mmCIF file of C-alpha atoms in Angstrom:
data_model
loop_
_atom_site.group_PDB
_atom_site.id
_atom_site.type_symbol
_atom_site.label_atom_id
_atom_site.label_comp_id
_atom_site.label_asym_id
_atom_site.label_seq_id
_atom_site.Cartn_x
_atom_site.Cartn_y
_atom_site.Cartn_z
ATOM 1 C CA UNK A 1 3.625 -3.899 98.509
ATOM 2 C CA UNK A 2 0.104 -4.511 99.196
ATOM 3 C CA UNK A 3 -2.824 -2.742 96.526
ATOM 4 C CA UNK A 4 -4.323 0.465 97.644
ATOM 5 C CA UNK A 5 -6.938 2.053 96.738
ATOM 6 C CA UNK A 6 -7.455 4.473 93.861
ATOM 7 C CA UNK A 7 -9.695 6.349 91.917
ATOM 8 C CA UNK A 8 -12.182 9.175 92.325
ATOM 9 C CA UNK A 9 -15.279 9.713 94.505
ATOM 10 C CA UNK A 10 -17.876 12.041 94.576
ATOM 11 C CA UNK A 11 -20.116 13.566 97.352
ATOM 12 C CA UNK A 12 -23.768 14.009 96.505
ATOM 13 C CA UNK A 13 -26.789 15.309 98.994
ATOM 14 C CA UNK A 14 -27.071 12.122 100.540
ATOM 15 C CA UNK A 15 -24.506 9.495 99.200
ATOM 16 C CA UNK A 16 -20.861 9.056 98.289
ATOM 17 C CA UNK A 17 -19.565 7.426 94.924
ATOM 18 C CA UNK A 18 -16.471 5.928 94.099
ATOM 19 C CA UNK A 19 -14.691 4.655 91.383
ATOM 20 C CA UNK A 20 -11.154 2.918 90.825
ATOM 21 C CA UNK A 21 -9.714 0.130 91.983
ATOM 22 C CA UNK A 22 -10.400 -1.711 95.533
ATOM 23 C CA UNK A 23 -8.048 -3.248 98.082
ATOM 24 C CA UNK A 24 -7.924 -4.003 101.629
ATOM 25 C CA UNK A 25 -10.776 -3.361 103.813
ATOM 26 C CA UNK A 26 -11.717 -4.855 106.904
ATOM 27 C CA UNK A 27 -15.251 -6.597 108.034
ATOM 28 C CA UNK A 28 -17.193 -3.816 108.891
ATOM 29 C CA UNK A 29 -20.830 -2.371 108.968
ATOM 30 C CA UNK A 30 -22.865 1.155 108.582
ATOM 31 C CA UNK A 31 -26.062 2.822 108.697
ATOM 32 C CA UNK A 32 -25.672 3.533 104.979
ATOM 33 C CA UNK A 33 -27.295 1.372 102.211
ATOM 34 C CA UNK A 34 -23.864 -0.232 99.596
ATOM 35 C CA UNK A 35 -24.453 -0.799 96.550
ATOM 36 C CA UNK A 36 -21.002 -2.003 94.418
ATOM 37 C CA UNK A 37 -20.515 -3.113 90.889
ATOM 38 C CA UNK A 38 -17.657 -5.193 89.970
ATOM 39 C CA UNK A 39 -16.481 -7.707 87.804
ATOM 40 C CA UNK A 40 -17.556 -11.268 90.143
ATOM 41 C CA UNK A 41 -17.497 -9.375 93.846
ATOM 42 C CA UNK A 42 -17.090 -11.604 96.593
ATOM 43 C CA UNK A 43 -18.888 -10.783 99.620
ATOM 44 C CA UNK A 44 -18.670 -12.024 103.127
ATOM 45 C CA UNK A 45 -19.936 -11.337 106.739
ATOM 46 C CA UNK A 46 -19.081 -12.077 109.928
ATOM 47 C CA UNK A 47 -21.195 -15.268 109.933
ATOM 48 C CA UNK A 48 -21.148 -17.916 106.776
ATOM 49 C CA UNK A 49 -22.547 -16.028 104.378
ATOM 50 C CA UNK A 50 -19.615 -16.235 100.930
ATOM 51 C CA UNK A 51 -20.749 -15.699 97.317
ATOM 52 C CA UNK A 52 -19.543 -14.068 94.445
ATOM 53 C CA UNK A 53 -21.589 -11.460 91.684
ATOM 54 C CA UNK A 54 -21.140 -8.775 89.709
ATOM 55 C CA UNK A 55 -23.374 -6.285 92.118
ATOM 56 C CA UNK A 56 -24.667 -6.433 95.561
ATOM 57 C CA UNK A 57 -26.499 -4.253 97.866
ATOM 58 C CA UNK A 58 -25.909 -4.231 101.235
ATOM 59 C CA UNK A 59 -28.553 -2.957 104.134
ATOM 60 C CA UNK A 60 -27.658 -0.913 106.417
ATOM 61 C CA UNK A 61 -26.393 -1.763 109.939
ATOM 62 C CA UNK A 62 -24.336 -5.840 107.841
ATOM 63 C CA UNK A 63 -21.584 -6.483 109.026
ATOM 64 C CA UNK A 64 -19.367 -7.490 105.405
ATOM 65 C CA UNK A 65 -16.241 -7.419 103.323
ATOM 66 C CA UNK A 66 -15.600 -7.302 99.985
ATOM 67 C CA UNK A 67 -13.176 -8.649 97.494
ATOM 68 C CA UNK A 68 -12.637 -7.455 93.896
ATOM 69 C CA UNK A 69 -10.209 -7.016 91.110
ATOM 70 C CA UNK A 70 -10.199 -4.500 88.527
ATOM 71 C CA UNK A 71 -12.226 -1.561 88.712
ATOM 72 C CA UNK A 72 -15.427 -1.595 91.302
ATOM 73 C CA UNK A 73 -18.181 1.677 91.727
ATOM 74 C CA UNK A 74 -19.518 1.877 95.146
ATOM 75 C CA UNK A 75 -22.744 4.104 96.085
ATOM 76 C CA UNK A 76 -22.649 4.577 100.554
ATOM 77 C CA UNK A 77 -26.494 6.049 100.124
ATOM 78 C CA UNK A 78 -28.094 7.477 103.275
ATOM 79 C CA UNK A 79 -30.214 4.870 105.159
ATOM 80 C CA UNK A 80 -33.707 7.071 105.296
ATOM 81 C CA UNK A 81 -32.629 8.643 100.945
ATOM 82 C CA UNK A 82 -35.804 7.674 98.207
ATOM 83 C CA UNK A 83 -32.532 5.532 96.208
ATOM 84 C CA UNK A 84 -31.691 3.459 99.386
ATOM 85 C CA UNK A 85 -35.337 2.418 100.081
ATOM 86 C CA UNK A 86 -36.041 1.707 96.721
ATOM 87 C CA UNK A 87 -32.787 -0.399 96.726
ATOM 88 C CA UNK A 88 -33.916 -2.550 98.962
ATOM 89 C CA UNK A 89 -38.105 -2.538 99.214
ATOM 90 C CA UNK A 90 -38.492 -6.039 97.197
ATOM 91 C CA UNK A 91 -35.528 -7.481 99.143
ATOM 92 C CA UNK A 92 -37.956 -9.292 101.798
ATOM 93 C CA UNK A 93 -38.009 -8.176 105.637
ATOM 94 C CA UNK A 94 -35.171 -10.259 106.309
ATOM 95 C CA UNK A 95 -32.524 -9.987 103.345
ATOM 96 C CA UNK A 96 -29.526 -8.401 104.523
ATOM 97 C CA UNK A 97 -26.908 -8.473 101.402
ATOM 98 C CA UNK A 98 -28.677 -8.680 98.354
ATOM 99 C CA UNK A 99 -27.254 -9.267 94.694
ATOM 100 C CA UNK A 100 -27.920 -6.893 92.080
ATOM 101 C CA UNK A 101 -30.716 -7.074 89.528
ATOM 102 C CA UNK A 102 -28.871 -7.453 85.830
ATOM 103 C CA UNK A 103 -30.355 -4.238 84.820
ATOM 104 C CA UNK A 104 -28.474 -2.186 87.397
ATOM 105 C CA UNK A 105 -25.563 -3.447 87.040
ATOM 106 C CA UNK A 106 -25.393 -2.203 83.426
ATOM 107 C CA UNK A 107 -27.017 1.185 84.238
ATOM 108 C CA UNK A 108 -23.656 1.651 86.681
ATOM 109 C CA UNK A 109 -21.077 0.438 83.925
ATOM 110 C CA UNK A 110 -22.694 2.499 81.015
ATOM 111 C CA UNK A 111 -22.470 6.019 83.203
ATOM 112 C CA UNK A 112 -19.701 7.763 82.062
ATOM 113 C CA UNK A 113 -20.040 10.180 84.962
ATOM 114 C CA UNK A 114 -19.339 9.206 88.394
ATOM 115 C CA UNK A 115 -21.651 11.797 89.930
ATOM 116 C CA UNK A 116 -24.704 10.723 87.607
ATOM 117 C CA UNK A 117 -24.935 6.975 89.012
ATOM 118 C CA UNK A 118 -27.297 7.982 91.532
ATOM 119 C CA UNK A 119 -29.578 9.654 89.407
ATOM 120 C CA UNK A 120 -29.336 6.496 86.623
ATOM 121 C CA UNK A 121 -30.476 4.303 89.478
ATOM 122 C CA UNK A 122 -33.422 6.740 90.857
ATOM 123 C CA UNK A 123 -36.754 5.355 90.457
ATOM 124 C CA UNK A 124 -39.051 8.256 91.294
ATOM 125 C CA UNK A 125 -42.694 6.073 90.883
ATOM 126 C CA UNK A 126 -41.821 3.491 93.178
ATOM 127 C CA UNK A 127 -44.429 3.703 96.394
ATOM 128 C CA UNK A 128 -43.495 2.747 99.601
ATOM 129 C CA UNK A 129 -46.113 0.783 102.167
ATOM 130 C CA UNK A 130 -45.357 3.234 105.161
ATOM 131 C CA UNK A 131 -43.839 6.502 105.225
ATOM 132 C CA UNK A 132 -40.604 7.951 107.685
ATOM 133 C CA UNK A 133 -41.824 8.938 111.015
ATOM 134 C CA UNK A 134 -42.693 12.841 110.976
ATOM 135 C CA UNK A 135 -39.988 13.081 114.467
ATOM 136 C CA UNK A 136 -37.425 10.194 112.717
ATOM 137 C CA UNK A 137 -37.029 12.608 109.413
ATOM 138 C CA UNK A 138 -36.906 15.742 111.029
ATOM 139 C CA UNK A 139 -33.254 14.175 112.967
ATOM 140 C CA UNK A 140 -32.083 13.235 109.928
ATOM 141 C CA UNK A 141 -32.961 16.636 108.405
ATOM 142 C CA UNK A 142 -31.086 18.011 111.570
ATOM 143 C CA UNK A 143 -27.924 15.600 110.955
ATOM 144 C CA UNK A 144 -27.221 16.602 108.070
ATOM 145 C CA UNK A 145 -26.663 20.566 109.215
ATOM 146 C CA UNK A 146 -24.703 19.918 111.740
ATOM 147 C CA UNK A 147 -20.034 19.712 111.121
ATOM 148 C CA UNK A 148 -19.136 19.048 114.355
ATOM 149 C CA UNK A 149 -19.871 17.962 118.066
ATOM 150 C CA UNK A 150 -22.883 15.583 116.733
ATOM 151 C CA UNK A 151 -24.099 13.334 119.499
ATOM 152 C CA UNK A 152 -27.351 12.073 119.629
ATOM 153 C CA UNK A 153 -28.044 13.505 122.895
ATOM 154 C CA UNK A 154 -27.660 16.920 120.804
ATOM 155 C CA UNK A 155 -30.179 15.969 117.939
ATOM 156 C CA UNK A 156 -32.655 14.568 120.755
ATOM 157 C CA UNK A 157 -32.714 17.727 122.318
ATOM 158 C CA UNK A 158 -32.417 20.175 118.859
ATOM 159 C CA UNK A 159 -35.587 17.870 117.702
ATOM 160 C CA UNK A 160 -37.669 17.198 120.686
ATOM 161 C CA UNK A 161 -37.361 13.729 121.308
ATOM 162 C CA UNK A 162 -36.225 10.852 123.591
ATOM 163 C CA UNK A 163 -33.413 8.935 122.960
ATOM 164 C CA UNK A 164 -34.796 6.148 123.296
ATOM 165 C CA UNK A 165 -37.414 6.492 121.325
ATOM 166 C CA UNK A 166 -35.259 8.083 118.473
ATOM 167 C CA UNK A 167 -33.424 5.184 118.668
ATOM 168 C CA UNK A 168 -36.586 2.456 118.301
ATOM 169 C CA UNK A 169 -38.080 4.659 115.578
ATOM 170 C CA UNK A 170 -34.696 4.459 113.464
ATOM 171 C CA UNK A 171 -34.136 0.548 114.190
ATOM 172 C CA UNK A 172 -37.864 -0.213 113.342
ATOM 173 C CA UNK A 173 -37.896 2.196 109.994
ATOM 174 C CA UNK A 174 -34.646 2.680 108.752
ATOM 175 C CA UNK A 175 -32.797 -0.618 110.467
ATOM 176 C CA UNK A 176 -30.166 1.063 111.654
ATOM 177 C CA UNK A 177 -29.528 2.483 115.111
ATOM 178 C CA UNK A 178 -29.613 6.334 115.246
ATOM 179 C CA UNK A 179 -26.063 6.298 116.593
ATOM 180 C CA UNK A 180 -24.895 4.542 113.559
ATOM 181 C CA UNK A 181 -26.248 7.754 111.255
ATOM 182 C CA UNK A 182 -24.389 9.946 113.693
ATOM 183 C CA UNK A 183 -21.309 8.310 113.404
ATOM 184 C CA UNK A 184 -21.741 7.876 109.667
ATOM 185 C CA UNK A 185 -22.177 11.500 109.395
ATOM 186 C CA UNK A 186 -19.532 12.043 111.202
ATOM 187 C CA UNK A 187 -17.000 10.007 108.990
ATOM 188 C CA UNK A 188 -18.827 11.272 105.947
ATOM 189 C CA UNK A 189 -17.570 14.788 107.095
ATOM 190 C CA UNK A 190 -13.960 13.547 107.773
ATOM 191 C CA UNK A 191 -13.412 11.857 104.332
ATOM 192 C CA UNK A 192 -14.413 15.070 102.887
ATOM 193 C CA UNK A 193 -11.948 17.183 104.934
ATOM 194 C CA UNK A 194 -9.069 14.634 103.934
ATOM 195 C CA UNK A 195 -10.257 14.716 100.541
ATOM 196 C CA UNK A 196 -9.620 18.504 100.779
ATOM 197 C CA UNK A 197 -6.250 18.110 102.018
ATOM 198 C CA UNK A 198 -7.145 18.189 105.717
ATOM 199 C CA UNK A 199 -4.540 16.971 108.208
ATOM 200 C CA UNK A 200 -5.930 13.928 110.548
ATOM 201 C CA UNK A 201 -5.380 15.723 113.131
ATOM 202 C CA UNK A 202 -8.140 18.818 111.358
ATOM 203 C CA UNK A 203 -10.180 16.373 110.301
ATOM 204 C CA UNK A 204 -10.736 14.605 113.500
ATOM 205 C CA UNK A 205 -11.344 18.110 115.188
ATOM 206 C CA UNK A 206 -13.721 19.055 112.180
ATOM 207 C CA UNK A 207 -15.392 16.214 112.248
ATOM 208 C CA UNK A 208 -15.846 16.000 116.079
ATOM 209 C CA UNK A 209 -14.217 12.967 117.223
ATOM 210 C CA UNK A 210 -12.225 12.903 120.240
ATOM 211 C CA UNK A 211 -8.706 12.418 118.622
ATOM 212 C CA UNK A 212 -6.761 11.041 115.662
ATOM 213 C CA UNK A 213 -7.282 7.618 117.151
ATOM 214 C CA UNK A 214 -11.009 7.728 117.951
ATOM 215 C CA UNK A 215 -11.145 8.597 113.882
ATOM 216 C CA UNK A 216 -8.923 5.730 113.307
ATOM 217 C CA UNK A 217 -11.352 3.321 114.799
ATOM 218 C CA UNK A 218 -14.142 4.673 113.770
ATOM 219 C CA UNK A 219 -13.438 4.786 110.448
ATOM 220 C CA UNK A 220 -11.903 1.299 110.044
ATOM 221 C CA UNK A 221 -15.419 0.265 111.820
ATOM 222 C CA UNK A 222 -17.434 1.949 109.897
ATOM 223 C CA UNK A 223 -15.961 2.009 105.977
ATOM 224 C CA UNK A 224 -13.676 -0.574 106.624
ATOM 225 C CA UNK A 225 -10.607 2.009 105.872
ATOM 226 C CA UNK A 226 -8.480 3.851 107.885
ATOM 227 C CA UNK A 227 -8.124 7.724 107.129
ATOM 228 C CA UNK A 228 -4.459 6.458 105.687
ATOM 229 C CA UNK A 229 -5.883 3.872 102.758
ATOM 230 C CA UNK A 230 -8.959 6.791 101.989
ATOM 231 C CA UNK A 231 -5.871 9.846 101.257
ATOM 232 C CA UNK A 232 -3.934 7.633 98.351
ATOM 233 C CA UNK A 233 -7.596 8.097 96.932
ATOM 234 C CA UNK A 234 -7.402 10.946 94.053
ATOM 235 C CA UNK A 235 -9.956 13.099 94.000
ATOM 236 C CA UNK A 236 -10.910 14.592 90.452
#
């Protein structure tokens, strides 16, 4: 019987942490930032890129896979978040999976807590060149109020602005499509409802995707997981 995975996870303003053991997951990409901590983490995309480390961070919008034994800690950060721009500001314009500085790594192992790793990595003094488009944050603002039927057609027209342009100001700042932090907000919302004890069916509906199988896909595009691997994960 293949490995699944478990451990505990944690949902904080703008990321999710987990902790336990990994297992399967498919190639797959996201608008959030990864960050994961291991003990020698192999990571691969959908190109020729294969190496192995102890942490990497992945940019948002990579297509990857990871392998790991033994216990891994995984930070999904929001793309536009002060921790996921910090992450990767030295990595160079065209870096796309990154491995981990030394120092971070430890700072992950030594906390105890699984819902302080964020704030262990946070490094409030570091400036940034140019600052988040005034329209750009104020539809991520929206996003992130909104449980269900999220489109962006809908946060175009709660914010004011095209979609097309929504969508070049997202790819050019946050280098992501805008329709990857909608459906990344979405699945966000799901694995909490499962985590809560949520059918699929509920969670789909809560969630706003069309059906159990538009969830399915989505998530096993998006996390790499389908909503079965992410319930034998114990919450605590």
């Amino acid at each position: 019987m293949p490995m699944r995975w478990q451990g505990e996870y944690y949902f904080g303003q703008a990321w999710i942490a987990y902790r336990g053991v990994s297992a399967e997951n498919h190639l797959h990409a996201h608008a959030a930032v990864q960050l994961i901590v291991g003990s020698q983490v192999r990571m691969t995309d959908d190109d020729s890129y294969d190496d192995q480390a102890d942490g990497w961070i992945v940019c948002s919008g990579v297509r990857h896979r990871i392998e790991a034994t033994g216990l891994v800690t995984i930070l999904l950060i929001d793309p536009d978040a002060h921790l996921a721009r910090s992450l990767t500001s030295t990595s160079g314009p065209k870096a796309q999976i990154i491995p981990m500085p030394n120092d971070s790594v430890e700072k992950v192992r030594a906390t105890k807590e699984l819902e302080c790793v964020a704030d262990e990595l946070e490094s409030p003094d570091i400036q940034f060149s140019g600052s988040i488009d005034p329209r750009l944050r104020k539809a991520l603002a929206y996003v992130r109020t909104v449980d269900e039927k999220l489109t962006l057609e809908v946060v175009c027209n709660a914010v004011g602005i095209s979609p097309s342009r929504l969508r070049a100001l997202s790819h050019e700042q946050l280098g992501t499509p805008f329709s990857k932090i909608v459906l990344w907000r979405k699945v966000s919302i799901a694995c909490q409802l499962l985590a809560a004890g949520a059918s699929l069916s509920s969670a789909a509906a809560g969630s706003g995707f069309a059906d159990q199988a538009h969830l399915t896909r989505t998530m096993k595009d998006t996390i790499g997981l389908t909503p079965g691997q992410t319930q034998t994960i114990d919450t605590r």
